[in-house]
Coordinates of C-alpha atoms in Angstrom, one line a residue:
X17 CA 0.0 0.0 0.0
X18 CA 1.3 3.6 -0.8
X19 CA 0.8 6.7 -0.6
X20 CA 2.7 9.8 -2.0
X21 CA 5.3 10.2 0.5
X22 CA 6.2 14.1 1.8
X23 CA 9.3 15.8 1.9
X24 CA 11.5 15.4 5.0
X25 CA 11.1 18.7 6.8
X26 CA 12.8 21.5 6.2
X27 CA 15.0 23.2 8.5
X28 CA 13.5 25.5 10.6
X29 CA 14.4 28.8 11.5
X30 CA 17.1 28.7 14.1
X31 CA 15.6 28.8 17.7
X32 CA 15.2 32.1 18.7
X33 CA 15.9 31.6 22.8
X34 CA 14.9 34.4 25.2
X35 CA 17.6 36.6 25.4
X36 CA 18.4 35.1 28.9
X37 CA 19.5 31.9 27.4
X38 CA 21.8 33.5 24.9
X39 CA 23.3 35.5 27.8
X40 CA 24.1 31.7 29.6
X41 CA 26.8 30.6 27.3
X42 CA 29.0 33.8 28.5
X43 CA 27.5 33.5 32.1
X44 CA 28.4 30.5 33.0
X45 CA 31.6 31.4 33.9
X46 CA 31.0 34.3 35.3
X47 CA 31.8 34.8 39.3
X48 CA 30.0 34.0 41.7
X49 CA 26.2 36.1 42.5
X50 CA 25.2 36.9 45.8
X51 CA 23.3 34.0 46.1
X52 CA 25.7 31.5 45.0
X53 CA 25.4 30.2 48.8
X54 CA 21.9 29.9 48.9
X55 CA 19.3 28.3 45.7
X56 CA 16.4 26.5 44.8
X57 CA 15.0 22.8 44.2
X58 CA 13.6 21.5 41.6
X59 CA 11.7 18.1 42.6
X60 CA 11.5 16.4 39.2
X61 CA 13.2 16.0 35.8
X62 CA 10.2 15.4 33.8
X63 CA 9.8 18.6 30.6
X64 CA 8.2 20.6 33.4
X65 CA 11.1 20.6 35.6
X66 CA 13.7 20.4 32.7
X67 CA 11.9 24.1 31.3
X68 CA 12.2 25.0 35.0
X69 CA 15.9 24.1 35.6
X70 CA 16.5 25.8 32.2
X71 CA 14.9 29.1 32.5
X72 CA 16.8 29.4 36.3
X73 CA 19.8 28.5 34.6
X74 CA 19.1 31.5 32.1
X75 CA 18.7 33.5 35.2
X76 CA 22.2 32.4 36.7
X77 CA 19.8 31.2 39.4
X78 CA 21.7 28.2 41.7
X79 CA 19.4 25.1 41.5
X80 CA 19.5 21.6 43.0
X81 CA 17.1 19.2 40.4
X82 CA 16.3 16.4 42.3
X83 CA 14.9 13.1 40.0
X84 CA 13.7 9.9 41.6
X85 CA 14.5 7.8 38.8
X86 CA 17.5 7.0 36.8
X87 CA 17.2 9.2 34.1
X88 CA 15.7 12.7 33.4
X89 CA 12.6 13.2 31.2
X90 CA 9.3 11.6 33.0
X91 CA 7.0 10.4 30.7
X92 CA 9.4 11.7 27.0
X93 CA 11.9 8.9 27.0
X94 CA 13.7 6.6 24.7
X95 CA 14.7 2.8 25.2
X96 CA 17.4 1.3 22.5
X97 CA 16.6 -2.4 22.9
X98 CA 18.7 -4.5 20.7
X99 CA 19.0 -1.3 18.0
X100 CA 15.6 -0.4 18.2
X101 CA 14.6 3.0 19.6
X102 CA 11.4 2.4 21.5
X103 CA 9.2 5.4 22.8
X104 CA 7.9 5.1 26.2
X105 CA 4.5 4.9 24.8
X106 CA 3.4 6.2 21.8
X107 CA 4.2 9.9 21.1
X108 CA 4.7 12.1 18.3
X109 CA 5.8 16.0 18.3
X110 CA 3.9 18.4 17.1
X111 CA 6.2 21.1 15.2
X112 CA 3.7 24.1 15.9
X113 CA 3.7 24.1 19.6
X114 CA 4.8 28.3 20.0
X115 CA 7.1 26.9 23.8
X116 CA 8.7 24.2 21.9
X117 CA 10.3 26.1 18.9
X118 CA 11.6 29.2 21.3
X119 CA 12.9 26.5 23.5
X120 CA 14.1 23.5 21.6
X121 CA 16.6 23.4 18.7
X122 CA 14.7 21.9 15.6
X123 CA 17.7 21.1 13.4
X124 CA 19.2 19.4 15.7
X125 CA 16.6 16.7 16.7
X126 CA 16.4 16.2 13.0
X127 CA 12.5 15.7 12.6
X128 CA 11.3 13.3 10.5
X129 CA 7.5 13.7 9.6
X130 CA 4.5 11.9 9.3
X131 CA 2.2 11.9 6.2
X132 CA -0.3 14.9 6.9
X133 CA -3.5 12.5 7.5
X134 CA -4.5 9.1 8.3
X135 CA -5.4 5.0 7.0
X136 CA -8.5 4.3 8.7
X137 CA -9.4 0.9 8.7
X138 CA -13.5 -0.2 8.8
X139 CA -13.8 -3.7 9.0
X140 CA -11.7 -7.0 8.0
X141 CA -12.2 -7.6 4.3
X142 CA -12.5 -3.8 3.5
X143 CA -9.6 -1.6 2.0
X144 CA -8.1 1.3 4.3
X145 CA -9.6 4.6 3.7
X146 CA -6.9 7.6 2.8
X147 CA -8.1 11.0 4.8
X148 CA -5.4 13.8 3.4
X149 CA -5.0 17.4 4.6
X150 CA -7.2 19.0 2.3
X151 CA -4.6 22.1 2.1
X152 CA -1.4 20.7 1.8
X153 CA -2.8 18.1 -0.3
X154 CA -5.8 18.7 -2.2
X155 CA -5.8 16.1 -5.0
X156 CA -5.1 13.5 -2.7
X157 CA -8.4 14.3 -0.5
X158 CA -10.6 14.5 -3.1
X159 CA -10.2 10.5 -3.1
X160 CA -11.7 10.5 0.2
X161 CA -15.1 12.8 -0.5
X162 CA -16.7 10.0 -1.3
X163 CA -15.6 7.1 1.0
X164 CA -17.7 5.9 4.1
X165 CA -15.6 7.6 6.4
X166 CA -17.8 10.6 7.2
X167 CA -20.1 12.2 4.4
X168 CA -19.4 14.9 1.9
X169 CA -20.3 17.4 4.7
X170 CA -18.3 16.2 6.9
X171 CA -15.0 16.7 4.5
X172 CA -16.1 20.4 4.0
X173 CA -16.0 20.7 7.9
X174 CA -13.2 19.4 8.6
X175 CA -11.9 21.8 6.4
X176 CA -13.3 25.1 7.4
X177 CA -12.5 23.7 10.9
X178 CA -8.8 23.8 10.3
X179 CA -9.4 27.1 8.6
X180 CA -10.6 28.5 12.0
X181 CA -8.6 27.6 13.9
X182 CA -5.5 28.4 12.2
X183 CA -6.7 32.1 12.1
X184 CA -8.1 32.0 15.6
X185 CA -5.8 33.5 18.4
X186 CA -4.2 31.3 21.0
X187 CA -6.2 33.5 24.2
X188 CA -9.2 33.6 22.5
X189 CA -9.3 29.3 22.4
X190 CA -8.6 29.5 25.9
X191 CA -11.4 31.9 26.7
X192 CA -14.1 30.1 25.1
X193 CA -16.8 28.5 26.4
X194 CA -16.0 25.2 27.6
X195 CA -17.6 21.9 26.9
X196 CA -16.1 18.5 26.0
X197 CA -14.7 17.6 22.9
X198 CA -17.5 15.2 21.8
X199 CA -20.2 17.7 22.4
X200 CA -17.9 20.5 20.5
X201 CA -18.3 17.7 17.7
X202 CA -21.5 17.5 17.6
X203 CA -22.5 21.6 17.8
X204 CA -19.8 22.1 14.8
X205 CA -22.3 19.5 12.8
X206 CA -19.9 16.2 12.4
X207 CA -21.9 13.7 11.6
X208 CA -21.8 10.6 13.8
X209 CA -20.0 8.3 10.9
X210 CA -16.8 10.6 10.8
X211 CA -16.9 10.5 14.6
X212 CA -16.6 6.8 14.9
X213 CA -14.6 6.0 12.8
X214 CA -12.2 8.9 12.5
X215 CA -12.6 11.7 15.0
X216 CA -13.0 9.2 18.1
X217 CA -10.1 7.1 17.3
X218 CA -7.6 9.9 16.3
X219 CA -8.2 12.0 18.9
X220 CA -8.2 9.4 21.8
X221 CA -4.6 8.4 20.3
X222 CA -4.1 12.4 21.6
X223 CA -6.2 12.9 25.3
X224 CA -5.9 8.9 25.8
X225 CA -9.0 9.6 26.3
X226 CA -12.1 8.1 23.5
X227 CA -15.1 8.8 25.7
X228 CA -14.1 12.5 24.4
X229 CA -14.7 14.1 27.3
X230 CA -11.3 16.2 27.0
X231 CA -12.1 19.9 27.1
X232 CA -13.3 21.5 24.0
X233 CA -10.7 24.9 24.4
X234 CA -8.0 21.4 24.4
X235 CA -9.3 20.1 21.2
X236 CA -9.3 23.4 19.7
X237 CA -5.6 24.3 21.0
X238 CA -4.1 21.0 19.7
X239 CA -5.7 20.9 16.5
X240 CA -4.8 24.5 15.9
X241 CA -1.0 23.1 16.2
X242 CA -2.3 20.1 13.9
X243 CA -3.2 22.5 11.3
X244 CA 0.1 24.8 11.1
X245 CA 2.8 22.5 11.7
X246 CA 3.8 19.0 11.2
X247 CA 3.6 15.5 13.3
X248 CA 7.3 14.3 13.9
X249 CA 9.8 12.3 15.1
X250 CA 13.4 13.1 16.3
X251 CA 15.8 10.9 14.5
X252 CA 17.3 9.5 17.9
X253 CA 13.7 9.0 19.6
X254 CA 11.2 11.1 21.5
X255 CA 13.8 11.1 24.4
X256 CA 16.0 13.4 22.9
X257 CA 13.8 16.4 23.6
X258 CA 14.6 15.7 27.0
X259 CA 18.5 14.8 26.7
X260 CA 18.7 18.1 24.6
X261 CA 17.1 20.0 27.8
X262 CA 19.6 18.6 29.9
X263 CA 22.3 19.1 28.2
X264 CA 22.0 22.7 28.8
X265 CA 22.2 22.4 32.5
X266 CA 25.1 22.8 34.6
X267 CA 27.2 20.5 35.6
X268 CA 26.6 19.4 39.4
X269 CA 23.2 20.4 39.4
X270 CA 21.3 17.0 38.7
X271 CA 21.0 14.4 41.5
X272 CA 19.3 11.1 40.0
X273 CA 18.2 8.1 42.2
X274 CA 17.0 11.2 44.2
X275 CA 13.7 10.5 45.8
X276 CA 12.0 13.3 48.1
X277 CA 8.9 12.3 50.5
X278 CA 8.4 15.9 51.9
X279 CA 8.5 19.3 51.2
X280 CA 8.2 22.8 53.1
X281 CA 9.5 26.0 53.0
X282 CA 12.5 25.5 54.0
X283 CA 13.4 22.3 51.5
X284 CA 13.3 18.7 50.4
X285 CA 13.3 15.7 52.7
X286 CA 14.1 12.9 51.2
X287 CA 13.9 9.1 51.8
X288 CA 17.6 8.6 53.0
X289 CA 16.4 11.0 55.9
X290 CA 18.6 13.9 54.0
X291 CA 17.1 17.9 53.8
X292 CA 18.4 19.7 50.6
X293 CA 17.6 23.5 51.7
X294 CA 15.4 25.6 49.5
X295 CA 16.3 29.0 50.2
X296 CA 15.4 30.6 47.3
X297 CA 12.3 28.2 47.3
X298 CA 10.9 24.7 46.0
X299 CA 9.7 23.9 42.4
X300 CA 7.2 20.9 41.8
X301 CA 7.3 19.1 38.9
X302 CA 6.3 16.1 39.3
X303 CA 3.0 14.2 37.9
X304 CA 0.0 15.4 39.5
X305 CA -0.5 11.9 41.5
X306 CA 3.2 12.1 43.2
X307 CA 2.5 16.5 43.6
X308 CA -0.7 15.8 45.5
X309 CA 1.4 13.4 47.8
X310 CA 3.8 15.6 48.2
X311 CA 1.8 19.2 48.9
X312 CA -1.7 17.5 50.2
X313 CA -2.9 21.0 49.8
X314 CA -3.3 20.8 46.0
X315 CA -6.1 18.3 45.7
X316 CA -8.4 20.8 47.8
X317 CA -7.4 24.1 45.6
X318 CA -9.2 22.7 42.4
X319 CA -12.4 20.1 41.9
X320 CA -10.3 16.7 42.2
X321 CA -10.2 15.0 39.0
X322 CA -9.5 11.4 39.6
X323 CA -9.5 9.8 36.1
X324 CA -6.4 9.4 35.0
X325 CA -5.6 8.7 31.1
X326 CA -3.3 4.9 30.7
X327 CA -2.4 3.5 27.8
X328 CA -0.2 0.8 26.5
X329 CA 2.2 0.8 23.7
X330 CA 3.6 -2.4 21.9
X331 CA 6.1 -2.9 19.9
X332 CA 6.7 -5.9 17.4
X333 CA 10.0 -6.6 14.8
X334 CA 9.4 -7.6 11.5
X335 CA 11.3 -7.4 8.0
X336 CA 9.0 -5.9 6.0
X337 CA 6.0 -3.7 6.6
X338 CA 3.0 -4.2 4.7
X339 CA 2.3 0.0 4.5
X340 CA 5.5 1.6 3.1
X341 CA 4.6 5.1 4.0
X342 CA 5.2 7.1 6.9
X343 CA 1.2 7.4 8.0
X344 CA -1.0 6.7 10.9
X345 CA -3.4 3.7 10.7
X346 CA -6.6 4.3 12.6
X347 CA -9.2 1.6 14.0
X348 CA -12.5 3.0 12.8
X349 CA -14.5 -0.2 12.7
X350 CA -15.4 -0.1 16.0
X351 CA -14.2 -3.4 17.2
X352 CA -10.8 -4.9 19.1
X353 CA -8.4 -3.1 21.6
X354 CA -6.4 -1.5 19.3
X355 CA -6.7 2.0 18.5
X356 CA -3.9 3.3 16.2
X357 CA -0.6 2.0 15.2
X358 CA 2.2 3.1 13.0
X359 CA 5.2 1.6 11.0
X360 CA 7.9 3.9 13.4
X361 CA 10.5 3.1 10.6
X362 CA 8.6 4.5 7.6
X363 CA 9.2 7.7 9.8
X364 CA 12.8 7.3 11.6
X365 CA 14.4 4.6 9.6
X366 CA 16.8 5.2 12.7
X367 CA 14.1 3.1 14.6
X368 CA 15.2 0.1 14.0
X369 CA 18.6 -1.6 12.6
X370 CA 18.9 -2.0 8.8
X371 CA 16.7 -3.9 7.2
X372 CA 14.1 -4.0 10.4
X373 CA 10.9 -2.6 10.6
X374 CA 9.8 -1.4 14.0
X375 CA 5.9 -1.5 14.3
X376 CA 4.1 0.9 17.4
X377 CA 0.7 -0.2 18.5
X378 CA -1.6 1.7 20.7
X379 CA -4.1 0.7 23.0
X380 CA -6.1 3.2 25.1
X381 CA -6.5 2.0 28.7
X382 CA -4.9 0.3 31.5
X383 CA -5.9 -3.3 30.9
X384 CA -4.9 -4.1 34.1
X385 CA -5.9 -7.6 34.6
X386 CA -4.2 -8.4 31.4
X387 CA -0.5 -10.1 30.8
X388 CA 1.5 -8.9 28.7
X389 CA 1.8 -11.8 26.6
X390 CA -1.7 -12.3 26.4
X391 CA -2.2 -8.9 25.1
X392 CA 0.6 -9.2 22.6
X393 CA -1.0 -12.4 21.3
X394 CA -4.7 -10.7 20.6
X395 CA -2.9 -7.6 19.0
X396 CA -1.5 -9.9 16.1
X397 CA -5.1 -11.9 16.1
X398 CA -6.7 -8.5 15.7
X399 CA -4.0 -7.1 13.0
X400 CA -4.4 -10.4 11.2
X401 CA -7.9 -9.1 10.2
X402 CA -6.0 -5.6 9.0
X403 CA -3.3 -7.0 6.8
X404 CA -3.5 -10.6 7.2
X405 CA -2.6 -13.8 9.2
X406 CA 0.1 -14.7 7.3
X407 CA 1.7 -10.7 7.3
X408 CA 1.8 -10.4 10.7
X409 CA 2.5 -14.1 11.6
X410 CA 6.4 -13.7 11.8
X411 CA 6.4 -10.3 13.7
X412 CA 8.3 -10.4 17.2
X413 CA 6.9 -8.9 20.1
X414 CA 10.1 -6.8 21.4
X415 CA 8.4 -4.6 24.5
X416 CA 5.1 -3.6 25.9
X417 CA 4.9 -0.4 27.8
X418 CA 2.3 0.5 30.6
X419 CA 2.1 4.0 31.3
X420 CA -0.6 4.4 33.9
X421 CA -0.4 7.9 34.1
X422 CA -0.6 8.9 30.2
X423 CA -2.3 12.6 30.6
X424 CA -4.3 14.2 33.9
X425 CA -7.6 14.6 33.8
X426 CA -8.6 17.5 31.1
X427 CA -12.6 17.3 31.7
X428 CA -14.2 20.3 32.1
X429 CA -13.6 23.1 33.9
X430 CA -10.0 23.1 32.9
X431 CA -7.4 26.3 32.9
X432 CA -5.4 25.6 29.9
X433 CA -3.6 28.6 30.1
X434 CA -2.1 27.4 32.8
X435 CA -2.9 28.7 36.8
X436 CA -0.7 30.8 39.4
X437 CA 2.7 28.5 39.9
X438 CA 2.5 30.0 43.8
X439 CA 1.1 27.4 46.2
X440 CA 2.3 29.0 49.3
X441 CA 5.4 31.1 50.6
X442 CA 8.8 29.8 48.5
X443 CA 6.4 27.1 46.9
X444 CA 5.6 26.7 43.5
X445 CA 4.3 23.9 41.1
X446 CA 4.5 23.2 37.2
X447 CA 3.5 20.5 35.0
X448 CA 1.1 19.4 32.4
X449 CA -1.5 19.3 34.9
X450 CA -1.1 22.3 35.8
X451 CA -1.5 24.0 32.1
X452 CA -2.7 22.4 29.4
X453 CA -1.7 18.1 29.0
X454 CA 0.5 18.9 25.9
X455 CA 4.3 19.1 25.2
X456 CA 3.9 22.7 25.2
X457 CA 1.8 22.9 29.1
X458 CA 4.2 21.1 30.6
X459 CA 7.3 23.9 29.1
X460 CA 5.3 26.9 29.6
X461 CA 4.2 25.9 33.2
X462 CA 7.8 24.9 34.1
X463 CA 9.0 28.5 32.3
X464 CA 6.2 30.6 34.4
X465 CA 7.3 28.5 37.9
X466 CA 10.9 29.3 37.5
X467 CA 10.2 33.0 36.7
X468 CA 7.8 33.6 39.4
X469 CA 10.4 32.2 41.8
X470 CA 13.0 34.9 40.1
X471 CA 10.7 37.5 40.7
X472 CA 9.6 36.8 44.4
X473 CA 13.0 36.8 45.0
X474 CA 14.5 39.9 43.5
X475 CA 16.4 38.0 41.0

């Protein structure tokens, strides 16, 4: 099966950092400030605290980042496995996010992008179902109008969708009324058809989250990003976004295998008994589960959302893949567990050793009470019905990831813009639960924690 391929993408513009992260380079060896004796702590590595640890280091504010785990980057993290570069569930980066692009160099990660649209498969038996951009690539969609996936309505709204909100501003989104995504569906006039079998399946690969009761301002936000930039993959996996954070960071000021249990004022207890001082204040960022734990006082400041959005991600070797393009394949029948999957070296040939195919499916939920082999084996029943039993009879199961803790909760009412970092005196907390549940929350809340500490303290 194949589609036309796009065009690697271009290099973008060199970042263009704040002008306190140019001014870094030169300062880092700079003498000693006033309050080289006395800084902060960052509790947690994830993007949150990375942007957080980065924008104090663009300050020439002292930090301690303290990360319970091996390795920094939470939930955006890379396993090589025998050559194979396995995602810690299945992610992709979107090239529009506005945090990303003043924060991250492009060119370096070395993006490789995804065909702008989607396979949907309908039922075993039928052909997959091409949905193309309709403005990057016209002639191709007109050879959906007429397929079962949505009606001829619903292709002109999906179009005049994107138009909107392309042209609509970023604090205008976030000030709209709020609803959830499936009732925003349904008042924009999709039909139920495109819904089930594209909508629904596409966007709970996104929120984790098919019910569709993610916020409607959400929906908007990301598929604004959809609509001006590209879905991509960095060349060395979705880790290193993370690895090119902390890079930047100065030496010394990373302590892994760091776990703290308690936090105050005055610093960070952790579970050897040891106090790190915070004198210039604490920074959470952390998942929302371990933050609650660790400042009690945040699950009574908002409505407690409890749901929390898991998924699992497999991963299967094979020598040839029976889609050659570098394209998302949505579950629109209906039917099975699975709810996207992708051929990950169609993308990043860098995926997978030469002459190896990598293959990413997703699955939305916990499944719990499920083994792991036992899931791997009813993924290749089900894809036997998408390709066929003999395609996928010789692909190897390599790794199944359970992330329990996908995305927080993003029913309504939500604060997408993000809320006040200050909890309380030399306090402050970041994360994707704390802004919006995208690449771009989690950088923007960490920036606006480590900037709020700067300013409470003079610096």
């Amino acid at each position: 099966m194949h589609v036309p391929a796009p065009h690697l993408l271009p290099a973008p513009p060199k970042p263009h950092y704040h002008a306190a992260l140019r001014f870094t380079v030169s300062a880092s060896a700079a003498p000693a400030s006033p309050t080289a004796a006395r800084r902060a702590v960052i509790v947690g590595g994830g993007l949150a605290g990375l942007a957080a640890a980065t924008h104090l280091t663009s300050l020439s504010v002292p930090f301690t980042l303290v990360e319970a785990s091996d390795r920094l980057g939470g939930r955006v993290a890379t396993d090589v496995v025998d050559g194979y570069r396995l995602d810690r569930g299945f992610q992709i980066f979107l090239t529009a996010y506005p945090e990303c692009r003043r924060l991250l160099d492009f060119p370096a990660l070395r993006l490789r992008p995804f065909y702008p649209g989607a396979l949907v498969f309908v039922g075993a038996g039928e052909p997959f179902y091409l949905l193309s951009d309709p403005f990057r690539l016209p002639m191709r969609s007109l050879s959906a109008v007429f397929s079962p996936v949505g009606t001829l309505s619903d292709k002109v709204l999906v179009g005049l969708a994107r138009l909107r909100a392309a042209a609509t501003p970023d604090d205008v989104i976030l000030s709209a009324p709020e609803t959830t995504t499936g009732e925003h569906l349904t008042q924009l006039g999709f039909s139920s058809s495109i819904v089930e079998r594209f909508l629904r399946p596409f966007l709970a690969g996104i929120f984790f989250d098919p019910a569709l009761d993610t916020s409607s301002r959400l929906f908007e936000l990301v598929f604004k990003r959809l609509a001006l930039g590209d879905n991509a993959l960095p060349e060395d996996g979705m880790g290193a976004i993370a690895e090119q954070l902390a890079a930047r960071l100065p030496t010394g000021s990373v302590r892994l295998n760091t776990r703290a249990v308690s936090i105050d004022q005055s610093g960070v207890t952790l579970d050897t008994g040891e106090t790190i001082p915070g004198d210039l204040g604490v920074i959470v960022a952390v998942e929302q589960p371990q933050a609650e734990k660790l400042l009690p006082q945040l699950s009574t400041r908002e409505k407690a959302k409890k749901s929390e959005r898991s998924t699992v991600c497999l991963y299967f070797s094979t020598d040839r893949a029976p889609v050659q393009d570098p394209i998302l394949l949505l579950n629109g029948s209906g039917n099975g567990i699975v709810n996207n999957m992708f051929f990950a070296t169609n993308v990043a040939p860098s995926y997978a050793p030469a002459g190896k195919v990598l293959v990413s499916v997703s699955l939305v939920g916990s499944f719990a009470d499920r083994e792991d082999a036992d899931l791997a084996d009813e993924v290749i029943r089900e894809l036997g019905g998408w390709f066929s039993p003999g395609e996928v009879a010789s692909w190897t199961h390599l790794r199944t990831y359970r992330i329990g803790f996908a995305q927080p909760d993003q029913t309504p009412p939500t604060t997408p813009a993000g809320r006040d970092p200050r909890v309380g005196e030399g306090l402050y907390v970041c994360g994707d639960h704390w802004c919006s549940a995208t690449f771009d929350g989690a950088l923007v809340s960490g920036r606006k924690a480590a900037e709020a500490l700067a300013k409470d303290r003079g610096l």
